[in-house]
N, CA and C atoms as an extended XYZ file, in Angstrom:
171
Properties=species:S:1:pos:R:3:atomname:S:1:resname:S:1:resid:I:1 pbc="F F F"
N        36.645       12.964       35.156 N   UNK     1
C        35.374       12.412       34.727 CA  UNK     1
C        35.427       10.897       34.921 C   UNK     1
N        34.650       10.253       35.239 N   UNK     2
C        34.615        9.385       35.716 CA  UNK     2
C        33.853        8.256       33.832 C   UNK     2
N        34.151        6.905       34.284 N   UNK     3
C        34.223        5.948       33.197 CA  UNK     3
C        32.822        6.028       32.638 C   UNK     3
N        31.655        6.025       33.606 N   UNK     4
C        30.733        6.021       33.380 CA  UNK     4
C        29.896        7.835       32.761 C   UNK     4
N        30.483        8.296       33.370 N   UNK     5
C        29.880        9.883       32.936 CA  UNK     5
C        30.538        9.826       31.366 C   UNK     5
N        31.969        9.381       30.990 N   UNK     6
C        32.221        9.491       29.514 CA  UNK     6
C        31.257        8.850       28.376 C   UNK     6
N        30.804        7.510       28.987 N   UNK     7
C        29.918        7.227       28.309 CA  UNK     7
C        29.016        7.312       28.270 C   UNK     7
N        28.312        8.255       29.161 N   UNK     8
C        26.981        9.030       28.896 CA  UNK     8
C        27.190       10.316       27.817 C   UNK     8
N        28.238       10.885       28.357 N   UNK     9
C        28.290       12.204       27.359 CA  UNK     9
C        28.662       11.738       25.385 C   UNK     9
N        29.268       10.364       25.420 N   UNK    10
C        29.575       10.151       24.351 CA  UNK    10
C        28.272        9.336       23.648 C   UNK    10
N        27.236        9.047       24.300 N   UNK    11
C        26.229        8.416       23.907 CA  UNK    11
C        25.166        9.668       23.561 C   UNK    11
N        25.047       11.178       24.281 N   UNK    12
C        24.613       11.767       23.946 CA  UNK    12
C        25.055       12.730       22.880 C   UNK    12
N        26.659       12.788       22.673 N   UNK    13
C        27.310       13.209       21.239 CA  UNK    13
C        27.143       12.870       19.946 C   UNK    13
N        26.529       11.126       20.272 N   UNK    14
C        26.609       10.806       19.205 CA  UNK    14
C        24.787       10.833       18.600 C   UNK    14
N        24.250       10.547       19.737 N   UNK    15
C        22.907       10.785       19.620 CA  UNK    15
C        22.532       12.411       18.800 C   UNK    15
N        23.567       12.824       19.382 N   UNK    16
C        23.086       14.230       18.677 CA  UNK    16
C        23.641       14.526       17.203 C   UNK    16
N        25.199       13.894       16.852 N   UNK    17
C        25.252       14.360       15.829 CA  UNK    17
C        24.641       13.339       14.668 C   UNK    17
N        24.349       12.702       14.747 N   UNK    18
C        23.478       11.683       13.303 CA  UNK    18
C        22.787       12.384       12.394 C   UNK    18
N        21.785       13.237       13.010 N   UNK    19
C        20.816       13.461       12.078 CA  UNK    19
C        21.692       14.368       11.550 C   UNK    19
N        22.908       15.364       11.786 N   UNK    20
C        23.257       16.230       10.981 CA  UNK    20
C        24.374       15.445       10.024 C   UNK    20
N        25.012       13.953       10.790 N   UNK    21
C        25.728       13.656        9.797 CA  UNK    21
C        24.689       12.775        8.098 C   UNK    21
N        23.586       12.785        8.770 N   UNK    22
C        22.766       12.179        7.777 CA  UNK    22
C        22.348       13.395        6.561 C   UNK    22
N        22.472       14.061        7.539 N   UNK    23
C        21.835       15.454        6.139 CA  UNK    23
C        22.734       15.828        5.726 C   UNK    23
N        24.021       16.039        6.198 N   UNK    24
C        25.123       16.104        5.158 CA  UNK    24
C        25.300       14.924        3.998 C   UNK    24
N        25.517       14.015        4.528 N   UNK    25
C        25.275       12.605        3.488 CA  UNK    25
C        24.584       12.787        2.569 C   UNK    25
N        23.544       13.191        2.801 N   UNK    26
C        22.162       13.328        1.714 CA  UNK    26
C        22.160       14.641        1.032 C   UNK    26
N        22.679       15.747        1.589 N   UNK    27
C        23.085       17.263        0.414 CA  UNK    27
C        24.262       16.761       -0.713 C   UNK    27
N        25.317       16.403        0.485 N   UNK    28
C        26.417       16.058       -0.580 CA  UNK    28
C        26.037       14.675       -1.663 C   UNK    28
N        25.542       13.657       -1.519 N   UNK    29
C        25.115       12.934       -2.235 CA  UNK    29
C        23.945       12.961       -3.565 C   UNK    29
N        23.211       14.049       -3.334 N   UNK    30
C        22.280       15.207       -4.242 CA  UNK    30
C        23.098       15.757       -4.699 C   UNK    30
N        24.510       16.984       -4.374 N   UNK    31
C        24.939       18.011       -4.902 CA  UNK    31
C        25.700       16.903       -5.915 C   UNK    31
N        25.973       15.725       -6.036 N   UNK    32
C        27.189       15.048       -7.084 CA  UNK    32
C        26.162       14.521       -8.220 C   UNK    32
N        24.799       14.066       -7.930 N   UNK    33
C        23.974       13.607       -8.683 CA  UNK    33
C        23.278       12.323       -8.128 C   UNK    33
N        23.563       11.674       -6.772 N   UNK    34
C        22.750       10.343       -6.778 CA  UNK    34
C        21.355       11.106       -6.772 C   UNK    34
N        20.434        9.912       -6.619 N   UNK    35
C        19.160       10.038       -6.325 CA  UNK    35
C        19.392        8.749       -5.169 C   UNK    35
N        18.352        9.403       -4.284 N   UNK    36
C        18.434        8.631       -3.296 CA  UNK    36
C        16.772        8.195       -2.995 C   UNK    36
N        16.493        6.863       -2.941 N   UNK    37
C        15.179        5.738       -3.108 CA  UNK    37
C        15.013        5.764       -1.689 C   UNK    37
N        13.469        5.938       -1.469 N   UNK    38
C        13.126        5.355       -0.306 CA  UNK    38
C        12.210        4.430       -0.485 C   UNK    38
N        12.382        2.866       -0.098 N   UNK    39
C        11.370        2.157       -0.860 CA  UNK    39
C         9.675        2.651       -0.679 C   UNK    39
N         8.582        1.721       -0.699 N   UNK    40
C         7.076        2.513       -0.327 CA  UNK    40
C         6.305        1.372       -0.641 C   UNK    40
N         5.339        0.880       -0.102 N   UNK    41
C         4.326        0.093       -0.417 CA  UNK    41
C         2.898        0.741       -0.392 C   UNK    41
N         2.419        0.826       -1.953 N   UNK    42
C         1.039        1.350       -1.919 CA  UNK    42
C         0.003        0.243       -2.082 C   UNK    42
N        -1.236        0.051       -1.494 N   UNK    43
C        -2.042       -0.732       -1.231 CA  UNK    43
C        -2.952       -0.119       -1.682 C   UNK    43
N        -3.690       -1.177       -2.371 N   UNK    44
C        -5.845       -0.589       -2.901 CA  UNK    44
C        -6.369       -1.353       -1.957 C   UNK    44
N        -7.578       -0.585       -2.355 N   UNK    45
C        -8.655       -0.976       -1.029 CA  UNK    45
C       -10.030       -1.854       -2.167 C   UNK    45
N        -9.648       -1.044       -3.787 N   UNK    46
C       -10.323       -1.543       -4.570 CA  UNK    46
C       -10.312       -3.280       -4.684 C   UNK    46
N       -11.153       -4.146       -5.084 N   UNK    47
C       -11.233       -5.366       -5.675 CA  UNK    47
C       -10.373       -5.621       -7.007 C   UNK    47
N        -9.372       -6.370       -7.429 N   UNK    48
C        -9.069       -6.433       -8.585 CA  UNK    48
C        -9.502       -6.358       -9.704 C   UNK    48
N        -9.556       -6.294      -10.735 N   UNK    49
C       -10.216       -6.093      -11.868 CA  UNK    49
C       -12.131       -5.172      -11.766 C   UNK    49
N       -12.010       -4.084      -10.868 N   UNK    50
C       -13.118       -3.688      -10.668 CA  UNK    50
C       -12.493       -2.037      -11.085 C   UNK    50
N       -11.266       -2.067      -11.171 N   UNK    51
C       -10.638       -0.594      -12.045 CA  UNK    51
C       -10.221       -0.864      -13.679 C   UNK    51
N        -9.642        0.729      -13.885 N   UNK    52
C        -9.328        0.184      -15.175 CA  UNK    52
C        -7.455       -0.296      -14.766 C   UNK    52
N        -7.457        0.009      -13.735 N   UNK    53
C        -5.362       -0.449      -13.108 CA  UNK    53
C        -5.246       -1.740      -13.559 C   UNK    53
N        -4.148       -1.676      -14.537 N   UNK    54
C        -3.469       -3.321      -14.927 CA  UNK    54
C        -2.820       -3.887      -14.351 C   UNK    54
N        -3.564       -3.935      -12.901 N   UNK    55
C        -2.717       -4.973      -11.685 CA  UNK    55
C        -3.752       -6.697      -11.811 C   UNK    55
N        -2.488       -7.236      -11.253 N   UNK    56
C        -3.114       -8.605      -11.542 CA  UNK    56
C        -4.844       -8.892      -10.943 C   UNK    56
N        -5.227       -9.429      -11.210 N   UNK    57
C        -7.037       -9.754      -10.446 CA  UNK    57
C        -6.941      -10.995       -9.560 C   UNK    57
């Protein structure tokens, strides 16, 4: 095999295994007890103080 074919096949090994090493990460990290955060930004479309939400105006 030539230098360049290894690092195609090892770029597609690794491409492939992530997502399963990620879901292992994330069962085993559930099965012990973390909780795992994904941050989130929620946005209103409302005007401030035009709800009853105690966000700043």
């Amino acid at each position: 095999m030539t230098k360049a074919n290894a690092v195609k096949v090892e770029r597609a090994v690794r491409a492939a295994g992530q997502p399963r090493v990620k879901k292992r990460v994330r069962r085993d990290a559930e099965k012990n007890g973390f909780m795992l955060h994904i941050p989130a930004t929620i946005d209103y479309s409302a005007a401030g103080g035009s709800t009853d939400d105690p966000r700043p105006g």
